[in-house]
mmCIF file of C-alpha atoms in Angstrom:
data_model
loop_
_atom_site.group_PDB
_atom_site.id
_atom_site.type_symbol
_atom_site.label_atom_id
_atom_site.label_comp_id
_atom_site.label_asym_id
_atom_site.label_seq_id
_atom_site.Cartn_x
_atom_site.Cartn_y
_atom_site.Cartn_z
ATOM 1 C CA UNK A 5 -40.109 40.929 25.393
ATOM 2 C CA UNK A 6 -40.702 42.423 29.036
ATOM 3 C CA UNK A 7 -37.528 39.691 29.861
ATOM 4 C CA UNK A 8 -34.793 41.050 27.248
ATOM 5 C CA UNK A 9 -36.160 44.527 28.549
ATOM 6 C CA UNK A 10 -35.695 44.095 31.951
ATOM 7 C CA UNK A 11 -32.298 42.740 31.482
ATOM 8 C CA UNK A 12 -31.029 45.693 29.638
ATOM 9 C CA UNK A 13 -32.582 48.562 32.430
ATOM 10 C CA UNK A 14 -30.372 46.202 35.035
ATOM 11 C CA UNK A 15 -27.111 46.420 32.439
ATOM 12 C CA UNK A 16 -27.882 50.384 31.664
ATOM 13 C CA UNK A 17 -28.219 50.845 35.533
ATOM 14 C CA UNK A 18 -24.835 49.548 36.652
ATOM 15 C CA UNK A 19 -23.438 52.821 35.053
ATOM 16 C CA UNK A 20 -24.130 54.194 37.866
ATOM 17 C CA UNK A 21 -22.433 51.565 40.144
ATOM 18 C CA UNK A 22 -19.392 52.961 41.648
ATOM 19 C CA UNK A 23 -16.013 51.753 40.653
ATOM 20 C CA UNK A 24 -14.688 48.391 42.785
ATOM 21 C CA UNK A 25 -12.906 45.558 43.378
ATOM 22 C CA UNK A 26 -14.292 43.194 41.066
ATOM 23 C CA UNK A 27 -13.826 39.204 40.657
ATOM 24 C CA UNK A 28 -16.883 38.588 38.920
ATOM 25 C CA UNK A 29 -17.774 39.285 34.885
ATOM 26 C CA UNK A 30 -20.740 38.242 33.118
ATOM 27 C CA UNK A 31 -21.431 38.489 29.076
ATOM 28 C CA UNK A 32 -24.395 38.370 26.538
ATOM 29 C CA UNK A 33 -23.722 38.221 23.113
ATOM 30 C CA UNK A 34 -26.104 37.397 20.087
ATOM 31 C CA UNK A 35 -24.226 36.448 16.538
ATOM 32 C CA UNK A 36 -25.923 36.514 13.264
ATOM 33 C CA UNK A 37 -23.985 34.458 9.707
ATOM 34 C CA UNK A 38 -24.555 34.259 6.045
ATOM 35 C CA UNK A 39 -23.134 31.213 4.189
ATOM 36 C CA UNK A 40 -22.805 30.594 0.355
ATOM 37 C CA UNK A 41 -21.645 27.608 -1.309
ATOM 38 C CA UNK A 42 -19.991 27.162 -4.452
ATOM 39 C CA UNK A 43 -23.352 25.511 -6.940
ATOM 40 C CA UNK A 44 -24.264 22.110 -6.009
ATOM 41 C CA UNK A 45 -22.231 21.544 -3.162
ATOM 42 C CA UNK A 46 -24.118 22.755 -0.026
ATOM 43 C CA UNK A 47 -27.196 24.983 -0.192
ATOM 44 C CA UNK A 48 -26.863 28.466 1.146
ATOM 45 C CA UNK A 49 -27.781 28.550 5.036
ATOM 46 C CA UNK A 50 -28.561 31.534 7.871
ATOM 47 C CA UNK A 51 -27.667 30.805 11.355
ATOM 48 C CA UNK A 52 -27.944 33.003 14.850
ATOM 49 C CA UNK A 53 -26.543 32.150 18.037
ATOM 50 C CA UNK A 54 -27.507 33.865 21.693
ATOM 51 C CA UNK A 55 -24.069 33.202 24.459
ATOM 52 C CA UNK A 56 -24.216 34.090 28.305
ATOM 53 C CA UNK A 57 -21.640 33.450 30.199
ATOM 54 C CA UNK A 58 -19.764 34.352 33.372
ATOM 55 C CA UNK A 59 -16.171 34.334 34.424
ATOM 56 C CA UNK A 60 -14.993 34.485 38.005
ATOM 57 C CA UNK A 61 -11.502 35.898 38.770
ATOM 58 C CA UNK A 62 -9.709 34.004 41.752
ATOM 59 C CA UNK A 63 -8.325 37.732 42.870
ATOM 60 C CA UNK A 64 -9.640 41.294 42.258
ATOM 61 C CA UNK A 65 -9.328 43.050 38.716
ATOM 62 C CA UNK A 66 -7.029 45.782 38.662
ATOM 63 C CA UNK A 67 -7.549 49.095 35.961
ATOM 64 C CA UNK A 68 -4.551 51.251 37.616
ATOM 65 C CA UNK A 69 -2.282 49.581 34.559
ATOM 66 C CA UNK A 70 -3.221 48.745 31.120
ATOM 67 C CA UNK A 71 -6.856 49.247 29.189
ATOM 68 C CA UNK A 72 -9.802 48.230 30.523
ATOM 69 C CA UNK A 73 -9.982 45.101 28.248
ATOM 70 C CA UNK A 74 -6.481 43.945 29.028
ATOM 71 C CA UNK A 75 -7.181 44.303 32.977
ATOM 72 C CA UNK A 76 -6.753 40.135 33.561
ATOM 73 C CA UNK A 77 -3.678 39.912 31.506
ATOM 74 C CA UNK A 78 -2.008 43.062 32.961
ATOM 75 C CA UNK A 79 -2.260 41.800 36.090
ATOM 76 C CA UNK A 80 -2.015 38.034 35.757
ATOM 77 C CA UNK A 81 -5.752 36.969 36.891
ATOM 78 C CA UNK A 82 -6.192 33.302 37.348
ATOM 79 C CA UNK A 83 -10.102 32.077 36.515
ATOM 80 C CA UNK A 84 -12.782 29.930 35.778
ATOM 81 C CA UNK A 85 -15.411 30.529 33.336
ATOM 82 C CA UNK A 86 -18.759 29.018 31.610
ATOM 83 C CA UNK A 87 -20.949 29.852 28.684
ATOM 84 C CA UNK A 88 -23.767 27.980 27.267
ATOM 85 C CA UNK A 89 -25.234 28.995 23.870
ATOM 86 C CA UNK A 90 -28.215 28.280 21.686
ATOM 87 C CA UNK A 91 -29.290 29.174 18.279
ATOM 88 C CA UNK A 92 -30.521 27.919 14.766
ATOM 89 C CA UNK A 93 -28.975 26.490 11.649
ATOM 90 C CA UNK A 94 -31.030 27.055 8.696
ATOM 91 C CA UNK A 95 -29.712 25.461 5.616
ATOM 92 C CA UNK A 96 -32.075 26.254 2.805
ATOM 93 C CA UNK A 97 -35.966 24.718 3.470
ATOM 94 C CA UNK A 98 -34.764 23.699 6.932
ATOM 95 C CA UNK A 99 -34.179 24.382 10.375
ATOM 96 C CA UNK A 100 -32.069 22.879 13.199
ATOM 97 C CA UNK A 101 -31.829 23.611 16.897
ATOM 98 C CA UNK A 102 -27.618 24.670 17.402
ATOM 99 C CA UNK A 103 -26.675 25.027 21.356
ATOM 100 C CA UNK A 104 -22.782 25.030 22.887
ATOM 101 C CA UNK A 105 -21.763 24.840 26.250
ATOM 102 C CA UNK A 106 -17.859 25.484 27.432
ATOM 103 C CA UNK A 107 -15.757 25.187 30.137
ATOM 104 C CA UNK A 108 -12.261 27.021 30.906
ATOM 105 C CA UNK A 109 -9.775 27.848 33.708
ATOM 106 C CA UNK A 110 -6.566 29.201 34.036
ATOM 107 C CA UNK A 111 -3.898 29.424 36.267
ATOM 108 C CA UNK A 112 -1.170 32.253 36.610
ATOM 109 C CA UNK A 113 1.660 32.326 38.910
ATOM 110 C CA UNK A 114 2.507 36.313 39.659
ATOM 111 C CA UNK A 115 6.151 36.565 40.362
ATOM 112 C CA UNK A 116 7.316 33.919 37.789
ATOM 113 C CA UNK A 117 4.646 34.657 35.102
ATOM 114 C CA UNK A 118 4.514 31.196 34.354
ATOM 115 C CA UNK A 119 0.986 29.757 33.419
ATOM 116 C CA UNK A 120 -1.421 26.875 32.246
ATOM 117 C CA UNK A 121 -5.069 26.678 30.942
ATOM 118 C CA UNK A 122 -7.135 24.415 29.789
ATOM 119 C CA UNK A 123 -10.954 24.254 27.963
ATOM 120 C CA UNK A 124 -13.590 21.651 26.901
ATOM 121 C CA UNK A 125 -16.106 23.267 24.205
ATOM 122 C CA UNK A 126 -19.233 20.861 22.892
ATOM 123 C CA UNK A 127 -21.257 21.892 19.980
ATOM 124 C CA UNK A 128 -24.940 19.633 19.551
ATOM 125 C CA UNK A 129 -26.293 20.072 15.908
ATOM 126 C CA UNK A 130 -29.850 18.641 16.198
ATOM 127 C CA UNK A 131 -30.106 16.834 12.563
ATOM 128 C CA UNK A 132 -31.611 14.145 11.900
ATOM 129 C CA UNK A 133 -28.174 12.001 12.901
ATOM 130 C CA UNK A 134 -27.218 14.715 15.650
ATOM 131 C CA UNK A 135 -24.279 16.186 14.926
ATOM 132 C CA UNK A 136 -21.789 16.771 17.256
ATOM 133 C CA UNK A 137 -18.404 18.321 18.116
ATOM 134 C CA UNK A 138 -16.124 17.867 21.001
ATOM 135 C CA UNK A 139 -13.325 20.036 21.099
ATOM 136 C CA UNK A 140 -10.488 20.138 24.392
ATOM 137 C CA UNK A 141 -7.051 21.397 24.928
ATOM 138 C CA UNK A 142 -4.978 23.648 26.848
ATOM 139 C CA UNK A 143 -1.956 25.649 26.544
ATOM 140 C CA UNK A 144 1.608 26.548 28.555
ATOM 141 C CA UNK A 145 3.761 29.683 28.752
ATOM 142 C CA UNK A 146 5.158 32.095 30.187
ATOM 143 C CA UNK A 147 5.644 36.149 30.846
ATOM 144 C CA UNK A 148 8.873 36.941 29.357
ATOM 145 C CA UNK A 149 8.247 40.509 29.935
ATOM 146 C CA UNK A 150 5.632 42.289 32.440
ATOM 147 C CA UNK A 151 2.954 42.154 29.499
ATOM 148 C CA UNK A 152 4.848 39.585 26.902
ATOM 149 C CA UNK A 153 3.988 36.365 26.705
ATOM 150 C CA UNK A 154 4.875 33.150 24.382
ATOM 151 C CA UNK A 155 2.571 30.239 24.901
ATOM 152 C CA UNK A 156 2.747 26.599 23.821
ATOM 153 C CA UNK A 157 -0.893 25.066 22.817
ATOM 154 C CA UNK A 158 -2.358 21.991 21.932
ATOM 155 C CA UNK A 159 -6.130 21.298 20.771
ATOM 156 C CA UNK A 160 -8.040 18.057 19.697
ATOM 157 C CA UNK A 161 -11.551 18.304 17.861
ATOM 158 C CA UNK A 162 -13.888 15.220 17.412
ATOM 159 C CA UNK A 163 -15.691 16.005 14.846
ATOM 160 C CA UNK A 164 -19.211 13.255 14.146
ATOM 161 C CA UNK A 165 -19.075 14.854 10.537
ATOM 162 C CA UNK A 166 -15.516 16.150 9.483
ATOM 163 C CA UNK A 167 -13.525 13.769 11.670
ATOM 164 C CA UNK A 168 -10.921 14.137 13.967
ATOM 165 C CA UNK A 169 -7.823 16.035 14.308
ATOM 166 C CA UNK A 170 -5.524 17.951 16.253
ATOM 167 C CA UNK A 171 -3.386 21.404 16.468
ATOM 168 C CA UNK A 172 -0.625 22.465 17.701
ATOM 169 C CA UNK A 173 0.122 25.882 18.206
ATOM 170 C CA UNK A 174 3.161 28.152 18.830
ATOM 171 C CA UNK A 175 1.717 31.834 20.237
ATOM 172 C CA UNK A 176 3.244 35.349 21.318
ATOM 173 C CA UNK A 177 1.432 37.899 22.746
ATOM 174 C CA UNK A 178 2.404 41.385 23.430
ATOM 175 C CA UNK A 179 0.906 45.146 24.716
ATOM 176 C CA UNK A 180 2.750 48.069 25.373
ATOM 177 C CA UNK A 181 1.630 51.789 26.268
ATOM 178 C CA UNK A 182 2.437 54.193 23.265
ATOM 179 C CA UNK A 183 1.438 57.427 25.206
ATOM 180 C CA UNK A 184 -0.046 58.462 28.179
ATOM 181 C CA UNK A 185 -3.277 56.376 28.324
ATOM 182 C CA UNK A 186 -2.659 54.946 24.796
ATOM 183 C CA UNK A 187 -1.542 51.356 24.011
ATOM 184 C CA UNK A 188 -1.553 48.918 21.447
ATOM 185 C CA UNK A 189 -1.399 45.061 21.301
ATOM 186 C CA UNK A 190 -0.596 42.359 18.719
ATOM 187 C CA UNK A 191 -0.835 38.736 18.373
ATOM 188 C CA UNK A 192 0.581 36.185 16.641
ATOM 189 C CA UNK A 193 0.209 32.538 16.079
ATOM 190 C CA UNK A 194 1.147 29.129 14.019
ATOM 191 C CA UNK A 195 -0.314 26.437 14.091
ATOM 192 C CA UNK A 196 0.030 22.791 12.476
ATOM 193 C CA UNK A 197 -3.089 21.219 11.738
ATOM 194 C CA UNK A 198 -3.340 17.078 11.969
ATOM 195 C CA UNK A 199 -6.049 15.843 9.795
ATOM 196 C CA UNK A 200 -7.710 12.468 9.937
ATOM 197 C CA UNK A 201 -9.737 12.629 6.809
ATOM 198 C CA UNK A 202 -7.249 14.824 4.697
ATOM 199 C CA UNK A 203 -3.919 16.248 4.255
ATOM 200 C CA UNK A 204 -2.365 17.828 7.158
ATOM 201 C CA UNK A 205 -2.211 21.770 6.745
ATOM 202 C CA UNK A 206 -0.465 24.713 8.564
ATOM 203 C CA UNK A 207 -2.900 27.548 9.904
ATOM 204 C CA UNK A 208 -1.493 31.651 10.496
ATOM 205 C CA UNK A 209 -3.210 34.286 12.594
ATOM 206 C CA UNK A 210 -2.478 37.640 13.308
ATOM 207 C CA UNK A 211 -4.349 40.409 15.569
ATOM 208 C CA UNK A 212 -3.883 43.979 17.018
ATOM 209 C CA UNK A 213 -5.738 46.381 18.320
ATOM 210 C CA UNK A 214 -5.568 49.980 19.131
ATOM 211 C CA UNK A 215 -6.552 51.862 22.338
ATOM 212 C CA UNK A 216 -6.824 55.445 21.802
ATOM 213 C CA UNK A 217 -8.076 55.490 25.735
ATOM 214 C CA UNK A 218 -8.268 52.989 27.955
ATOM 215 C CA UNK A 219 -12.029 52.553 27.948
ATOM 216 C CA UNK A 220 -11.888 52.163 23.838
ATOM 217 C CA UNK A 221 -10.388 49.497 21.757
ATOM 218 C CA UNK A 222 -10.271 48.775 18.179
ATOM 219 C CA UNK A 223 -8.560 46.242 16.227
ATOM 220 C CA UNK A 224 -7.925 43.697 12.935
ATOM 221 C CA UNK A 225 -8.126 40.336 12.906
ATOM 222 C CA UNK A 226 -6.628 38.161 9.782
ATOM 223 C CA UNK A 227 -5.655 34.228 9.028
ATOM 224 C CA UNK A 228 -4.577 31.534 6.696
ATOM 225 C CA UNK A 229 -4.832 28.371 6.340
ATOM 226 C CA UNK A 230 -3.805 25.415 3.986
ATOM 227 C CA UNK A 231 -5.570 22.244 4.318
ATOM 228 C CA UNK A 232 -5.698 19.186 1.864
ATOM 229 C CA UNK A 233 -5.363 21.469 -0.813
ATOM 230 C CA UNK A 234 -8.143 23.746 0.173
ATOM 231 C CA UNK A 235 -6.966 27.995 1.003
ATOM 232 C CA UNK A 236 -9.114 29.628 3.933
ATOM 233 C CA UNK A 237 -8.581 33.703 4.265
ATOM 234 C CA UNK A 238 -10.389 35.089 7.497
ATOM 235 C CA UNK A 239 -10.363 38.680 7.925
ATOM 236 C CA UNK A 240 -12.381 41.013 10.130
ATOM 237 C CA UNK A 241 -12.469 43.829 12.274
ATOM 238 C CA UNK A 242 -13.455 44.361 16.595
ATOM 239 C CA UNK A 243 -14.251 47.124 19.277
ATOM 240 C CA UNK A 244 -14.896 47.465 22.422
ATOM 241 C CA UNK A 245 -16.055 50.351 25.017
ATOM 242 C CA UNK A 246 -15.983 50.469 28.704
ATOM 243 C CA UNK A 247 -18.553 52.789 30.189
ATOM 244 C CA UNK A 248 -17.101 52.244 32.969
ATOM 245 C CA UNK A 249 -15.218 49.436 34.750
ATOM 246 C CA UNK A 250 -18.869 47.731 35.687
ATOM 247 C CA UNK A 251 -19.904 48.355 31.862
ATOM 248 C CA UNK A 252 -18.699 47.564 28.285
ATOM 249 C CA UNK A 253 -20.269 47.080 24.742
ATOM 250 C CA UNK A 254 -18.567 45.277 22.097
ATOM 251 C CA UNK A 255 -19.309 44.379 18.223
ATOM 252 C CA UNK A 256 -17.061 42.673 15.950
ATOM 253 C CA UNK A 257 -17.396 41.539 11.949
ATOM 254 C CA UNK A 258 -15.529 38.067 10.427
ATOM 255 C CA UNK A 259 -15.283 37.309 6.771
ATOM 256 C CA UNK A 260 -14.376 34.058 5.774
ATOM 257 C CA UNK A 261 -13.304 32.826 2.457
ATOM 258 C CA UNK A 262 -12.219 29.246 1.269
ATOM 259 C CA UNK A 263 -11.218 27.704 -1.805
ATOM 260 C CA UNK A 264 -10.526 24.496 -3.492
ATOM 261 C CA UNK A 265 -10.623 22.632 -6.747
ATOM 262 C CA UNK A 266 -13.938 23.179 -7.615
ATOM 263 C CA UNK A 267 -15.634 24.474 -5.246
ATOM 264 C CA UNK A 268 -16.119 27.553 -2.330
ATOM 265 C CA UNK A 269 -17.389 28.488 0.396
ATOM 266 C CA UNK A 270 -17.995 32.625 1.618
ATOM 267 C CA UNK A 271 -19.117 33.461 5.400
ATOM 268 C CA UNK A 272 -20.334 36.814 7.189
ATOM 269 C CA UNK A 273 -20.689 36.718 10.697
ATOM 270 C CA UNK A 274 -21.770 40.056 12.883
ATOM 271 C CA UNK A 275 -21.535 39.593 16.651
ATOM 272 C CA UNK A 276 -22.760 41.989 19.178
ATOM 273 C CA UNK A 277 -22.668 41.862 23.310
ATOM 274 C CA UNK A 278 -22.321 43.071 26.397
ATOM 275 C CA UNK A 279 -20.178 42.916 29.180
ATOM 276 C CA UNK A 280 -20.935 43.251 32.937
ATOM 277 C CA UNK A 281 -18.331 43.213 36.001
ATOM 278 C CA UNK A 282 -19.465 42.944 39.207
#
């Protein structure tokens, strides 16, 4: 307890840190789910998860031109960044350790607005046959427009129980000021999904969010998916607020719902966290 106490009087006390140049971010975030199963196919299971991470920025944040939030893609921040996470799965009567550990980077040119990035995610499930997921990929694209961008994306996930398979995804992104110190974004992306172990499906996402200043941000998330005859609806709702540019809190809820002959599955997930840039 006197830990997660300390750690919070050092994240309350860098609202008082005076606004900088700043290359470094770090981030704590603790996630809570609920799944149910359609009867007699899975028992009903709990899980949390607890994420640091840090992300350093090969050249100086800038706020002078977007939101807060939107500070690396405004002004085309090449990084590298880490997180390691570790929680529990608890299907009903049991208990298993869960822990994740990623890697990404990304690369930017400024005056062409051309860029790459790439990631490496692994997910341990400690069963009794050890699960685990490996998931890697990267993307290209380009700025079409100062804050447009269309992106190009492939991702490959081996999978110990589900099996294999790989996307491929086709992605615009775009933000534009709506009034002075307002903005909005939105998002949107298709993927097709190459399954080993069953049909191949299509996948749809969609995203905005709204600042009303540009410490504050709140948005909608949605997607569909088709898969071997099985219909997935995720939905949910984000925010985030900047204290300042050392300081920011964020929360965010995800329902998932997915259907097939037969049987079900429905998911909660609340996340909270923290945001520090240094």
């Amino acid at each position: 307890m006197k830990t997660y106490l300390s750690l919070l009087a050092a994240l309350l006390a860098t609202s008082a840190l005076p606004a900088s140049a700043q290359n470094l971010e770090t981030k704590l975030s603790l996630a809570f789910s609920e799944t149910q199963f359609s009867k007699n196919a899975s028992p009903d299971s709990t899980s949390y998860r607890v994420q640091a991470g840090a992300t350093y920025y090969l050249t100086p944040l800038d706020y002078g031109q977007g939101p807060y939030a939107l500070a690396a893609f405004y002004g085309r921040n090449s990084s590298v960044s880490a997180s390691y996470s570790l929680g529990e799965y608890k299907p009903k009567g049991d208990a298993f350790d869960l822990n994740a550990f990623t890697l990404r980077g990304n690369y930017i040119h400024q005056e062409t607005g051309w860029f790459a990035d790439a990631q490496y995610l692994q997910t341990d499930l400690d069963t009794s046959f050890d699960a685990k997921t490996v998931q890697y990929g990267g993307s290209v694209g380009k700025y079409f427009a100062p804050t447009s961008i269309v992106s190009l994306g492939f991702t490959r996930t081996e999978d110990d129980v589900n099996g294999d398979s790989s996307r491929y995804t086709l992605s615009n992104f775009h933000a534009q000021e709506i009034g002075e110190d307002r903005f909005f974004d939105a998002g949107v992306a298709v993927s097709y999904l190459d399954q080993e172990r069953e049909d191949d499906g299509y996948l749809l996402e969609l995203a905005s969010t709204y600042y009303p200043t540009k410490k504050l941000g709140v948005g909608l998330r949605g997607a569909y998916s088709h898969v071997g005859g099985k219909d997935t609806f995720t939905y949910g709702a984000t925010s985030e607020y900047f204290v300042n540019e050392n300081l920011a809190f964020d929360a965010s809820y995800t329902r998932l719902d997915s259907k097939a002959d037969g049987f079900s599955i429905a998911s909660n997930v609340f996340q909270f966290g923290t945001k520090v840039r240094f």
